CSV table of C-alpha atoms in Angstrom, one decimal:
chain,number,residue,atom,x,y,z
J,1,MET,CA,78.5,98.5,140.0
J,2,GLU,CA,79.3,95.6,137.8
J,3,LYS,CA,81.7,95.9,134.9
J,4,ARG,CA,80.2,96.7,131.6
J,5,GLY,CA,81.0,94.9,128.3
J,6,ILE,CA,82.3,96.9,125.3
J,7,LYS,CA,81.6,95.9,121.7
J,8,LEU,CA,84.1,96.3,118.9
J,9,LYS,CA,81.7,98.6,117.0
J,10,LYS,CA,81.7,101.1,119.9
J,11,ILE,CA,85.5,101.2,119.9
J,12,LEU,CA,85.5,101.8,116.1
J,13,ILE,CA,82.9,104.6,116.4
J,14,ASP,CA,84.9,106.3,119.2
J,15,CYS,CA,88.0,106.1,117.1
J,16,PHE,CA,86.2,108.3,114.6
J,17,ARG,CA,84.7,110.5,117.3
J,18,PHE,CA,88.1,111.0,119.1
J,19,TRP,CA,90.2,111.1,115.9
J,20,TYR,CA,92.4,113.8,117.4
J,21,LEU,CA,93.4,111.3,120.2
J,22,LEU,CA,94.5,108.9,117.5
J,23,VAL,CA,96.5,111.7,115.7
J,24,ILE,CA,98.3,112.7,118.9
J,25,PHE,CA,99.3,109.1,119.8
J,26,ALA,CA,100.3,108.3,116.2
J,27,ALA,CA,102.4,111.5,116.1
J,28,ILE,CA,104.1,110.5,119.4
J,29,GLY,CA,104.6,107.0,118.0
J,30,VAL,CA,106.2,108.3,114.8
J,31,PHE,CA,108.5,110.5,116.8
J,32,VAL,CA,109.6,107.7,119.1
J,33,GLY,CA,110.0,105.2,116.3
J,34,TYR,CA,112.0,107.7,114.2
J,35,ARG,CA,114.3,108.7,117.0
J,36,GLY,CA,114.7,105.1,118.1
J,37,GLY,CA,115.7,104.2,114.5
J,38,ILE,CA,118.3,107.0,114.4
J,39,SER,CA,119.8,105.8,117.7
J,40,PHE,CA,119.8,102.2,116.6
J,41,ASN,CA,121.5,103.1,113.2
J,42,LYS,CA,124.1,105.1,115.0
J,43,ASN,CA,125.0,102.0,117.1
J,44,VAL,CA,125.1,99.9,113.9
J,45,ASP,CA,127.5,102.5,112.3
J,46,SER,CA,129.7,102.3,115.3
J,47,LEU,CA,129.8,98.5,115.1
J,48,LYS,CA,130.5,98.6,111.4
J,49,LYS,CA,133.3,101.0,111.8
J,50,GLU,CA,135.0,98.7,114.5
J,51,ALA,CA,134.4,95.6,112.3
J,52,ALA,CA,135.9,97.4,109.2
J,53,GLU,CA,139.0,98.5,111.1
J,54,LYS,CA,139.6,95.0,112.4
J,55,LYS,CA,139.0,93.4,109.0
J,56,GLU,CA,141.2,95.9,107.3
J,57,GLN,CA,144.0,95.2,109.8
J,58,GLU,CA,143.7,91.4,109.2
J,59,GLU,CA,143.4,91.6,105.4
J,60,GLN,CA,146.5,93.9,105.1
J,61,GLU,CA,148.5,90.9,106.2
J,62,LEU,CA,147.2,88.9,103.3
J,63,ILE,CA,147.4,91.4,100.5
J,64,GLU,CA,151.0,90.9,99.5
J,65,LEU,CA,150.7,87.1,99.9
J,66,SER,CA,147.5,87.0,97.8
J,67,LYS,CA,148.9,88.9,94.9
J,68,ASP,CA,150.0,87.0,91.7
J,69,LYS,CA,153.6,87.4,90.9
J,70,VAL,CA,153.7,88.5,87.3
J,71,GLN,CA,156.2,89.8,84.7
J,72,ASP,CA,155.9,91.4,81.3
J,73,VAL,CA,157.0,89.2,78.4
J,74,THR,CA,157.4,90.3,74.8
J,75,PHE,CA,156.9,88.0,71.9
J,76,THR,CA,157.5,88.6,68.2
J,77,LYS,CA,155.3,87.3,65.4
J,78,ALA,CA,158.1,85.2,63.9
J,79,GLN,CA,158.8,83.7,67.3
J,80,CYS,CA,155.1,82.8,67.8
J,81,GLU,CA,154.8,81.2,64.3
J,82,LYS,CA,158.0,79.2,64.9
J,83,GLU,CA,157.4,78.0,68.5
J,84,LEU,CA,153.6,77.5,68.6
J,85,THR,CA,152.3,74.1,67.4
J,86,LYS,CA,149.9,74.0,64.5
J,87,ALA,CA,147.1,73.1,67.0
J,88,GLU,CA,147.9,76.1,69.1
J,89,GLN,CA,148.1,78.4,66.0
J,90,LYS,CA,144.7,77.0,64.9
J,91,GLU,CA,143.2,77.8,68.3
J,92,VAL,CA,144.4,81.4,67.9
J,93,SER,CA,143.2,81.6,64.3
J,94,ASP,CA,139.8,80.3,65.3
J,95,ALA,CA,139.5,83.0,68.0
J,96,TYR,CA,140.6,85.6,65.5
J,97,GLY,CA,138.0,84.4,63.0
J,98,ILE,CA,135.3,84.9,65.7
J,99,TYR,CA,136.7,88.4,66.3
J,100,LEU,CA,136.5,89.2,62.6
J,101,SER,CA,133.0,87.9,62.4
J,102,ARG,CA,132.0,89.9,65.4
J,103,GLN,CA,133.5,93.1,63.9
J,104,GLU,CA,131.6,92.5,60.6
J,105,ARG,CA,128.4,91.9,62.5
J,106,ARG,CA,128.9,95.0,64.6
J,107,GLU,CA,129.7,97.1,61.5
J,108,TYR,CA,126.6,95.8,59.7
J,109,PHE,CA,124.4,96.4,62.7
J,110,ASP,CA,125.8,99.9,63.2
J,111,ASN,CA,125.4,100.9,59.5
J,112,SER,CA,122.1,99.2,58.7
J,113,SER,CA,119.4,101.8,58.4
J,114,TYR,CA,116.8,99.0,58.7
J,115,LEU,CA,118.1,97.5,61.9
J,116,ASN,CA,118.4,100.9,63.5
J,117,LEU,CA,114.6,101.6,63.1
J,118,ASN,CA,112.2,101.3,66.0
J,119,PRO,CA,110.1,98.2,65.5
J,120,TYR,CA,107.4,99.6,67.8
J,121,GLN,CA,107.0,102.7,65.7
J,122,PHE,CA,107.5,101.2,62.2
J,123,SER,CA,106.0,102.7,59.1
J,124,SER,CA,106.1,102.0,55.4
J,125,THR,CA,104.8,103.8,52.2
J,126,TYR,CA,103.1,101.5,49.7
J,127,LEU,CA,103.3,102.5,46.0
J,128,GLU,CA,100.7,100.5,44.0
J,129,PHE,CA,101.6,100.4,40.2
J,130,ARG,CA,99.4,99.0,37.5
J,131,VAL,CA,100.7,97.4,34.4
J,132,ILE,CA,98.9,98.7,31.3
J,133,THR,CA,98.8,96.1,28.5
J,134,PRO,CA,98.6,96.9,24.7
J,135,GLU,CA,95.1,97.5,23.3
J,136,GLU,CA,95.7,94.9,20.5
J,137,ASP,CA,96.6,91.3,21.0
J,138,TRP,CA,99.6,90.6,23.2
J,139,LYS,CA,101.4,87.6,24.4
J,140,VAL,CA,101.2,86.4,28.0
J,141,SER,CA,104.9,85.5,27.9
J,142,ASP,CA,105.7,89.1,27.0
J,143,PHE,CA,103.5,90.3,29.9
J,144,ASN,CA,105.2,87.9,32.4
J,145,SER,CA,108.6,89.0,31.2
J,146,TYR,CA,107.7,92.7,31.5
J,147,VAL,CA,106.4,92.2,35.1
J,148,HIS,CA,109.4,90.0,35.9
J,149,GLY,CA,111.8,92.7,34.7
J,150,LEU,CA,110.1,95.3,37.0
J,151,LYS,CA,110.2,92.9,40.0
J,152,ASN,CA,113.9,92.1,39.4
J,153,TYR,CA,114.7,95.8,39.1
J,154,VAL,CA,113.5,96.3,42.7
J,155,ASN,CA,114.3,93.0,44.3
J,156,PHE,CA,117.8,92.7,42.9
J,157,ASN,CA,118.8,96.2,43.9
J,158,GLY,CA,118.6,97.8,40.5
J,159,LEU,CA,116.4,100.5,41.9
J,160,ALA,CA,118.7,101.0,44.9
J,161,GLU,CA,121.7,101.3,42.6
J,162,ASP,CA,120.0,104.0,40.5
J,163,LEU,CA,119.0,105.9,43.7
J,164,ALA,CA,122.4,105.6,45.4
J,165,ALA,CA,124.3,107.0,42.4
J,166,GLY,CA,127.6,105.4,43.3
J,167,ASP,CA,127.3,105.8,47.1
J,168,ASP,CA,128.1,102.2,48.3
J,169,LEU,CA,126.8,102.8,51.9
J,170,LEU,CA,123.6,104.3,50.7
J,171,PHE,CA,123.2,101.5,48.2
J,172,ARG,CA,123.4,98.8,50.9
J,173,GLN,CA,121.0,100.7,53.1
J,174,LEU,CA,118.4,101.2,50.4
J,175,GLY,CA,118.7,97.5,49.5
J,176,GLU,CA,117.1,96.7,52.8
J,177,LEU,CA,114.4,99.3,52.6
J,178,LEU,CA,112.8,98.5,49.2
J,179,THR,CA,110.8,95.4,48.2
J,180,VAL,CA,108.1,94.6,45.6
J,181,THR,CA,105.3,92.1,45.5
J,182,ASP,CA,102.5,91.3,43.1
J,183,GLY,CA,99.1,89.8,43.8
J,184,GLY,CA,99.4,86.7,41.6
J,185,LYS,CA,99.7,83.2,43.0
J,186,GLU,CA,100.0,81.0,40.0
J,187,SER,CA,100.9,83.8,37.6
J,188,TYR,CA,101.6,87.5,37.5
J,189,ASP,CA,98.7,90.0,37.6
J,190,ASN,CA,98.4,93.6,36.6
J,191,PHE,CA,99.4,95.1,40.0
J,192,LEU,CA,102.7,95.6,41.6
J,193,VAL,CA,103.2,97.0,45.1
J,194,VAL,CA,106.5,98.6,45.9
J,195,THR,CA,107.0,98.8,49.7
J,196,VAL,CA,109.3,101.6,50.9
J,197,VAL,CA,110.3,101.4,54.5
J,198,ASN,CA,110.1,105.0,55.9
J,199,ALA,CA,113.6,105.9,57.0
J,200,PRO,CA,115.9,108.9,56.7
J,201,GLU,CA,117.3,107.5,53.4
J,202,THR,CA,113.8,107.1,51.8
J,203,THR,CA,111.6,109.8,53.3
J,204,GLU,CA,112.6,112.4,50.7
J,205,ARG,CA,112.8,109.9,47.8
J,206,ILE,CA,109.3,108.7,47.4
J,207,ASP,CA,108.6,110.7,44.2
J,208,GLU,CA,112.0,109.8,42.9
J,209,ILE,CA,111.3,106.1,43.5
J,210,THR,CA,108.0,106.4,41.6
J,211,LYS,CA,109.7,108.0,38.6
J,212,LYS,CA,112.5,105.4,38.6
J,213,VAL,CA,110.0,102.5,38.5
J,214,ILE,CA,108.0,104.2,35.7
J,215,ALA,CA,111.2,104.9,33.8
J,216,LYS,CA,112.2,101.3,34.2
J,217,GLY,CA,108.8,100.3,32.8
J,218,ASP,CA,109.3,102.6,29.8
J,219,ALA,CA,112.8,101.1,29.2
J,220,LEU,CA,111.3,97.6,29.3
J,221,ALA,CA,108.6,98.8,26.8
J,222,LYS,CA,111.3,99.0,24.2
J,223,ILE,CA,111.7,95.3,24.5
J,224,TYR,CA,108.0,94.5,25.0
J,225,PRO,CA,106.2,97.2,23.0
J,226,GLY,CA,102.8,98.4,24.1
J,227,PHE,CA,103.3,97.7,27.8
J,228,ARG,CA,103.7,100.5,30.4
J,229,VAL,CA,103.3,101.0,34.1
J,230,GLN,CA,101.6,103.8,36.0
J,231,LEU,CA,101.1,104.7,39.7
J,232,GLU,CA,97.6,103.9,40.9
J,233,THR,CA,97.6,104.6,44.6
J,234,LYS,CA,100.1,105.6,47.4
J,235,TYR,CA,99.4,105.2,51.1
J,236,LYS,CA,101.3,104.9,54.4
J,237,ALA,CA,100.8,102.4,57.3
J,238,ASP,CA,102.2,102.5,60.8
J,239,TYR,CA,102.6,99.1,62.7
J,240,TYR,CA,104.7,97.0,65.0
J,241,ASN,CA,107.3,95.0,63.0
J,242,ALA,CA,107.9,91.7,64.8
J,243,GLY,CA,110.3,90.5,62.2
J,244,LEU,CA,112.5,93.6,62.7
J,245,ASN,CA,112.4,93.1,66.5
J,246,SER,CA,113.5,89.5,66.1
J,247,ALA,CA,116.3,90.5,63.7
J,248,ILE,CA,117.6,93.1,66.1
J,249,ASP,CA,117.6,90.6,69.0
J,250,THR,CA,119.4,88.1,66.7
J,251,GLN,CA,122.2,90.6,65.9
J,252,ARG,CA,122.6,91.6,69.5
J,253,SER,CA,122.7,88.0,70.7
J,254,GLY,CA,125.3,87.2,68.0
J,255,ILE,CA,127.6,90.1,69.0
J,256,SER,CA,127.3,89.2,72.7
J,257,GLY,CA,127.8,85.5,72.0
J,258,ASP,CA,131.0,86.2,69.9
J,259,LYS,CA,132.4,88.3,72.7
J,260,THR,CA,131.8,85.5,75.2
J,261,LYS,CA,133.5,82.9,72.9
J,262,ILE,CA,136.5,85.1,72.4
J,263,GLU,CA,136.9,85.7,76.2
J,264,LYS,CA,136.5,82.0,76.9
J,265,ALA,CA,139.2,81.1,74.3
J,266,ILE,CA,141.7,83.7,75.6
J,267,LYS,CA,141.4,82.4,79.1
J,268,LYS,CA,142.8,79.1,77.9
J,269,PHE,CA,145.7,80.6,75.9
J,270,THR,CA,149.3,80.5,76.9
J,271,PRO,CA,151.1,83.9,77.1
J,272,MET,CA,152.6,83.3,73.7
J,273,GLN,CA,149.1,82.4,72.2
J,274,HIS,CA,147.7,85.5,73.8
J,275,ALA,CA,150.4,87.7,72.3
J,276,TYR,CA,150.0,86.1,68.9
J,277,TYR,CA,146.2,86.8,69.1
J,278,GLU,CA,146.9,90.5,70.0
J,279,MET,CA,149.2,90.7,67.0
J,280,MET,CA,146.5,89.5,64.7
J,281,VAL,CA,143.9,91.9,66.1
J,282,ASN,CA,146.2,94.9,66.2
J,283,GLY,CA,148.2,94.1,63.0
J,284,THR,CA,151.5,94.4,64.9
J,285,GLU,CA,154.7,92.4,64.7
J,286,GLU,CA,155.2,92.1,68.5
J,287,GLU,CA,153.2,92.3,71.6
J,288,THR,CA,153.9,92.4,75.4
J,289,VAL,CA,151.7,90.4,77.7
J,290,GLN,CA,151.8,89.5,81.4
J,291,GLU,CA,152.9,86.1,82.5
J,292,VAL,CA,152.1,84.7,86.0
J,293,LEU,CA,155.2,83.4,87.7
J,294,LEU,CA,153.5,82.5,91.0
J,295,SER,CA,149.8,82.4,91.7
J,296,GLY,CA,148.8,84.2,95.0
J,297,ALA,CA,146.3,81.5,95.7
J,298,SER,CA,148.9,78.8,95.5
J,299,ALA,CA,151.6,80.8,97.3
J,300,THR,CA,149.7,80.9,100.6
J,301,LYS,CA,146.5,79.7,102.2
J,302,LYS,CA,144.2,82.5,103.2
J,303,LYS,CA,143.8,83.0,106.8
J,304,SER,CA,140.2,83.2,108.0
J,305,THR,CA,139.2,86.6,109.1
J,306,THR,CA,137.2,87.3,112.2
J,307,THR,CA,133.5,87.6,111.3
J,308,ILE,CA,131.4,89.9,113.4
J,309,GLU,CA,127.7,89.7,113.2
J,310,ILE,CA,126.3,93.2,112.6
J,311,PRO,CA,122.6,93.8,112.6
J,312,SER,CA,121.1,95.6,109.6
J,313,LYS,CA,120.3,99.3,109.8
J,314,ARG,CA,116.7,100.2,110.3
J,315,ASN,CA,114.8,102.1,107.6
J,316,LEU,CA,113.7,105.3,109.3
J,317,LYS,CA,110.5,105.5,107.3
J,318,VAL,CA,109.6,101.9,108.4
J,319,MET,CA,110.5,102.7,112.0
J,320,ALA,CA,108.4,105.8,111.9
J,321,ALA,CA,105.5,103.9,110.4
J,322,LEU,CA,105.8,101.1,113.0
J,323,GLY,CA,105.9,103.8,115.8
J,324,GLY,CA,102.9,105.4,114.3
J,325,ALA,CA,101.1,102.0,114.2
J,326,ALA,CA,102.0,101.3,117.8
J,327,GLY,CA,100.8,104.8,118.8
J,328,LEU,CA,97.4,104.1,117.0
J,329,PHE,CA,97.2,100.7,118.9
J,330,VAL,CA,97.9,102.4,122.2
J,331,ALA,CA,95.2,105.0,121.4
J,332,VAL,CA,92.7,102.3,120.6
J,333,ILE,CA,93.5,100.6,124.0
J,334,VAL,CA,93.1,104.0,125.7
J,335,ILE,CA,89.7,104.4,124.0
J,336,PHE,CA,88.8,100.9,125.1
J,337,PHE,CA,89.5,101.6,128.7
J,338,MET,CA,87.9,105.0,128.5
J,339,ASN,CA,84.7,103.1,127.6
J,340,LEU,CA,85.2,100.3,130.0
J,341,LEU,CA,86.0,102.5,133.0
J,342,SER,CA,83.8,105.4,132.0
J,343,GLY,CA,81.6,106.7,134.9
J,344,ARG,CA,78.9,107.8,132.5
J,345,LEU,CA,75.9,106.0,130.9
J,346,LEU,CA,77.0,104.7,127.5
J,347,PHE,CA,74.5,102.0,126.6
J,348,GLY,CA,70.9,101.1,127.1
J,349,LYS,CA,72.1,97.7,128.3
J,350,ASP,CA,73.9,99.3,131.2
J,351,PHE,CA,70.5,99.5,132.9
J,352,THR,CA,69.8,95.8,132.5
J,353,GLY,CA,73.4,94.5,132.9
J,354,ILE,CA,74.5,96.7,135.8
J,355,PHE,CA,71.3,97.8,137.6
J,356,ASP,CA,68.9,95.0,136.6
J,357,VAL,CA,66.4,97.6,135.3
J,358,ARG,CA,64.5,97.1,132.1
J,359,CYS,CA,65.3,99.5,129.3
J,360,PHE,CA,62.4,100.6,127.1
J,361,GLY,CA,64.7,102.0,124.4
J,362,ILE,CA,66.6,105.0,123.2
J,363,LEU,CA,65.0,108.2,122.3
J,364,ARG,CA,66.9,110.4,119.8
J,365,GLU,CA,66.2,114.0,120.7
J,366,ARG,CA,68.3,115.6,117.9
J,367,LYS,CA,69.7,114.1,114.7
J,368,LYS,CA,73.3,115.1,114.0
J,369,LYS,CA,74.5,115.8,110.5
J,370,SER,CA,77.4,114.7,108.3
J,371,LEU,CA,80.0,112.3,109.9
J,372,PRO,CA,78.7,112.9,113.5
J,373,GLY,CA,75.3,111.9,112.3
J,374,LYS,CA,76.6,108.7,110.7
J,375,LEU,CA,78.4,107.8,113.9
J,376,GLN,CA,75.3,108.5,115.9
J,377,GLN,CA,73.2,106.2,113.7
J,378,MET,CA,75.9,103.5,113.9
J,379,GLU,CA,76.2,103.8,117.7
J,380,TYR,CA,72.5,103.6,118.4
J,381,PRO,CA,70.8,102.2,115.3
J,382,GLU,CA,67.7,101.2,117.3
J,383,ALA,CA,67.0,104.7,118.6
J,384,GLU,CA,63.6,106.2,117.9
J,385,ASP,CA,63.0,109.7,116.6
J,386,ALA,CA,61.8,112.3,119.2
J,387,GLU,CA,58.6,113.0,117.1
J,388,ASN,CA,57.6,109.4,116.8
J,389,PRO,CA,58.5,107.3,119.9
J,390,ASN,CA,56.0,104.5,119.1
J,391,TYR,CA,57.9,101.5,120.4
J,392,ILE,CA,58.8,103.1,123.7
J,393,TYR,CA,55.3,104.4,124.1
J,394,LEU,CA,53.8,100.9,123.6
J,395,GLN,CA,56.2,99.3,126.1
J,396,ILE,CA,55.3,101.9,128.8
J,397,ARG,CA,51.6,101.6,128.1
J,398,GLU,CA,51.6,97.8,128.3
J,399,ILE,CA,53.7,97.5,131.5
J,400,MET,CA,51.6,100.2,133.3
J,401,ASN,CA,48.4,98.5,132.2
J,402,SER,CA,49.7,95.2,133.4
J,403,LYS,CA,50.4,96.7,136.8
J,404,ASP,CA,47.1,98.6,136.8
J,405,CYS,CA,49.1,101.8,137.2
J,406,LYS,CA,47.7,105.0,135.9
J,407,ASP,CA,50.1,107.5,137.4
J,408,ALA,CA,54.0,107.4,137.4
J,409,ILE,CA,56.9,109.8,137.6
J,410,LEU,CA,59.5,110.2,134.9
J,411,LEU,CA,62.6,110.4,137.1
J,412,GLY,CA,66.2,111.3,136.2
J,413,THR,CA,69.4,112.7,137.6
J,414,GLY,CA,69.7,115.3,134.8
J,415,GLU,CA,67.4,117.8,133.1
J,416,PHE,CA,65.0,116.4,130.6
J,417,SER,CA,61.6,118.1,131.2
J,418,SER,CA,62.1,120.4,128.2
J,419,LEU,CA,63.0,117.7,125.7
J,420,THR,CA,60.7,117.3,122.7
J,421,GLY,CA,60.8,113.5,122.8
J,422,VAL,CA,59.8,113.3,126.5
J,423,GLU,CA,57.0,115.8,126.0
J,424,LYS,CA,55.7,113.9,123.0
J,425,LEU,CA,55.8,110.6,125.0
J,426,VAL,CA,53.8,112.2,127.9
J,427,ASN,CA,51.2,113.5,125.5
J,428,MET,CA,50.8,110.2,123.6
J,429,ILE,CA,50.3,108.1,126.8
J,430,LYS,CA,48.0,110.8,128.3
J,431,ASN,CA,45.4,109.8,125.6
J,432,ASP,CA,45.4,106.3,127.3
J,433,GLY,CA,44.4,107.8,130.6
J,434,ILE,CA,47.9,107.5,132.1
J,435,MET,CA,49.6,110.5,133.7
J,436,LEU,CA,53.3,110.9,133.6
J,437,THR,CA,54.9,113.7,135.7
J,438,LYS,CA,58.5,114.8,135.3
J,439,GLU,CA,61.0,115.0,138.1
J,440,ASP,CA,64.4,115.9,136.7
J,441,SER,CA,67.7,116.7,138.5
J,442,PHE,CA,66.7,114.3,141.2
J,443,PRO,CA,66.8,114.8,144.1
J,444,SER,CA,66.3,118.5,143.5
J,445,ASP,CA,64.7,119.0,146.9
J,446,LEU,CA,63.0,117.2,149.6
J,447,LYS,CA,59.5,117.7,148.1
J,448,ALA,CA,60.7,115.8,144.9
J,449,ALA,CA,61.7,112.8,147.0
J,450,GLU,CA,58.3,113.0,148.8
J,451,ARG,CA,56.5,112.9,145.5
J,452,VAL,CA,58.4,109.9,144.4
J,453,LEU,CA,57.6,108.1,147.6
J,454,GLN,CA,54.0,109.1,147.2
J,455,LYS,CA,53.6,107.8,143.6
J,456,ARG,CA,55.6,104.6,144.2
J,457,SER,CA,56.1,104.1,140.4
J,458,VAL,CA,58.9,105.6,138.4
J,459,ILE,CA,60.3,105.4,134.9
J,460,LEU,CA,64.0,106.4,134.8
J,461,VAL,CA,65.0,108.9,132.1
J,462,GLU,CA,68.8,109.4,131.6
J,463,THR,CA,71.0,111.0,129.0
J,464,LEU,CA,73.6,108.9,127.2
J,465,HIS,CA,77.2,110.1,127.6
J,466,LYS,CA,76.1,112.7,130.2
J,467,SER,CA,74.4,110.9,133.1
J,468,LYS,CA,76.8,109.7,135.8
J,469,MET,CA,76.6,106.1,136.8
J,470,LYS,CA,77.1,106.8,140.5
J,471,GLN,CA,74.2,109.2,140.7
J,472,ILE,CA,72.0,106.7,138.8
J,473,GLU,CA,73.1,104.0,141.2
J,474,LYS,CA,72.3,106.3,144.2
J,475,MET,CA,68.8,107.1,142.8
J,476,ILE,CA,68.0,103.4,142.0
J,477,ARG,CA,69.2,102.4,145.5
J,478,PHE,CA,66.9,105.0,147.0
J,479,CYS,CA,64.0,103.7,145.0
J,480,LYS,CA,64.6,100.0,145.8
J,481,GLU,CA,65.3,100.7,149.5
J,482,ASN,CA,62.0,102.6,149.8
J,483,GLU,CA,60.0,100.0,147.7
J,484,VAL,CA,59.5,102.4,144.8
J,485,ASP,CA,58.6,100.3,141.7
J,486,ILE,CA,61.0,101.0,138.9
J,487,LEU,CA,59.0,100.2,135.8
J,488,GLY,CA,62.0,100.6,133.4
J,489,ALA,CA,64.3,103.2,131.9
J,490,ILE,CA,64.4,105.4,128.8
J,491,CYS,CA,67.8,106.5,127.4
J,492,ILE,CA,68.1,109.9,125.7
J,493,ASP,CA,70.5,110.5,122.8
J,494,GLY,CA,71.4,113.6,120.9
J,495,THR,CA,70.9,116.4,123.4
J,496,LYS,CA,72.8,119.6,123.0
């Protein structure tokens, strides 16, 4: 027999059909990859341990030489102010000024109720007040002064002062949480909107704020008779506050930047300057600092240590995955050779490519369901249904008419006489005056061989995945050696 060719589609179909084979090989691959990774990592650990011991031994010799030789030195404030130059004292004062600025910024940031709010979950309550004017004639200047007084009361912390009642911290916090606007552009209008940022300091004071504003309006009415203010609407809004987010970032950047400036300045200080700076920060009259007598870097040149190249440890999950992938690849190769070296009939083209026998087509005896049905359809998409083998029928009719043959044998090495598709085909062609007799399990006996030799015309009928190629070859060789005309072959798919 000649070697058959295998299409990629057939390999993919068999991968689904023999999924358990893939699982077995993948599991073996995962185990081998995992165990191999453990073994490799143990070897790496051993190498690392040896390298660490050697490195530690070499570096111990350098530890003492590489250490800076330092001593503690104590300075007094009077000594620093006497011995430091004005330029050196100014450098320390500048660093201390940055320190104070950072402390103030940090204190403000920590105590600010506004800056400690979440800009992404920001909310405010809006109190819309209406200024009621006198019924009789009134002056625009009095109106403007009245509105101006109300705005100043909120914007310049008069309202915050009344609410804080002497609490300085609360006063500063409320000052950031209360604002007022009016709708006028060129001049004031009758509406003022007091914006109250919702925070722990204001949540329970909304009604109190409203009363304070109205009370302030009543107080101003003593100066500008007939005017008064009343609350029209109150509503709340939740939104993202980009300005607050920017302000928080600015404060944090400032605090971080001041720290960097201080550290940079201290690095350049002499021990006396450093001590003087610590005195300013701590408010002491003397400080003790360390002075480097001999730098370890300048005392000795570092000897180069032995470098050992150590491979990286393998990730066991990755190794297991690679092993599983290799196992799948091997399984696919096995499936490929199972097809390539299979001793059974797999394709209709096996008749034409290996035996030089025409194939009329594939007859599907039974349609499978679910996934097996999908695979069956993919493997032999050209197969005809057993109840309607029109294409196969036409080919057989035409070739027999062209040979003026009215009688032939359906011949096969397996059993097919009871198949629905074969019976249907026999009945269809019978209407054209052509007789097809069935001889399955050939050679069943000597009489069957005699009937084949007598008819001298046969059509082979073989079942895919079941009929053995050597038996088919033996049957075809028998026909050719005895000058029996092989008209073609029919492949059967989907038998039980």
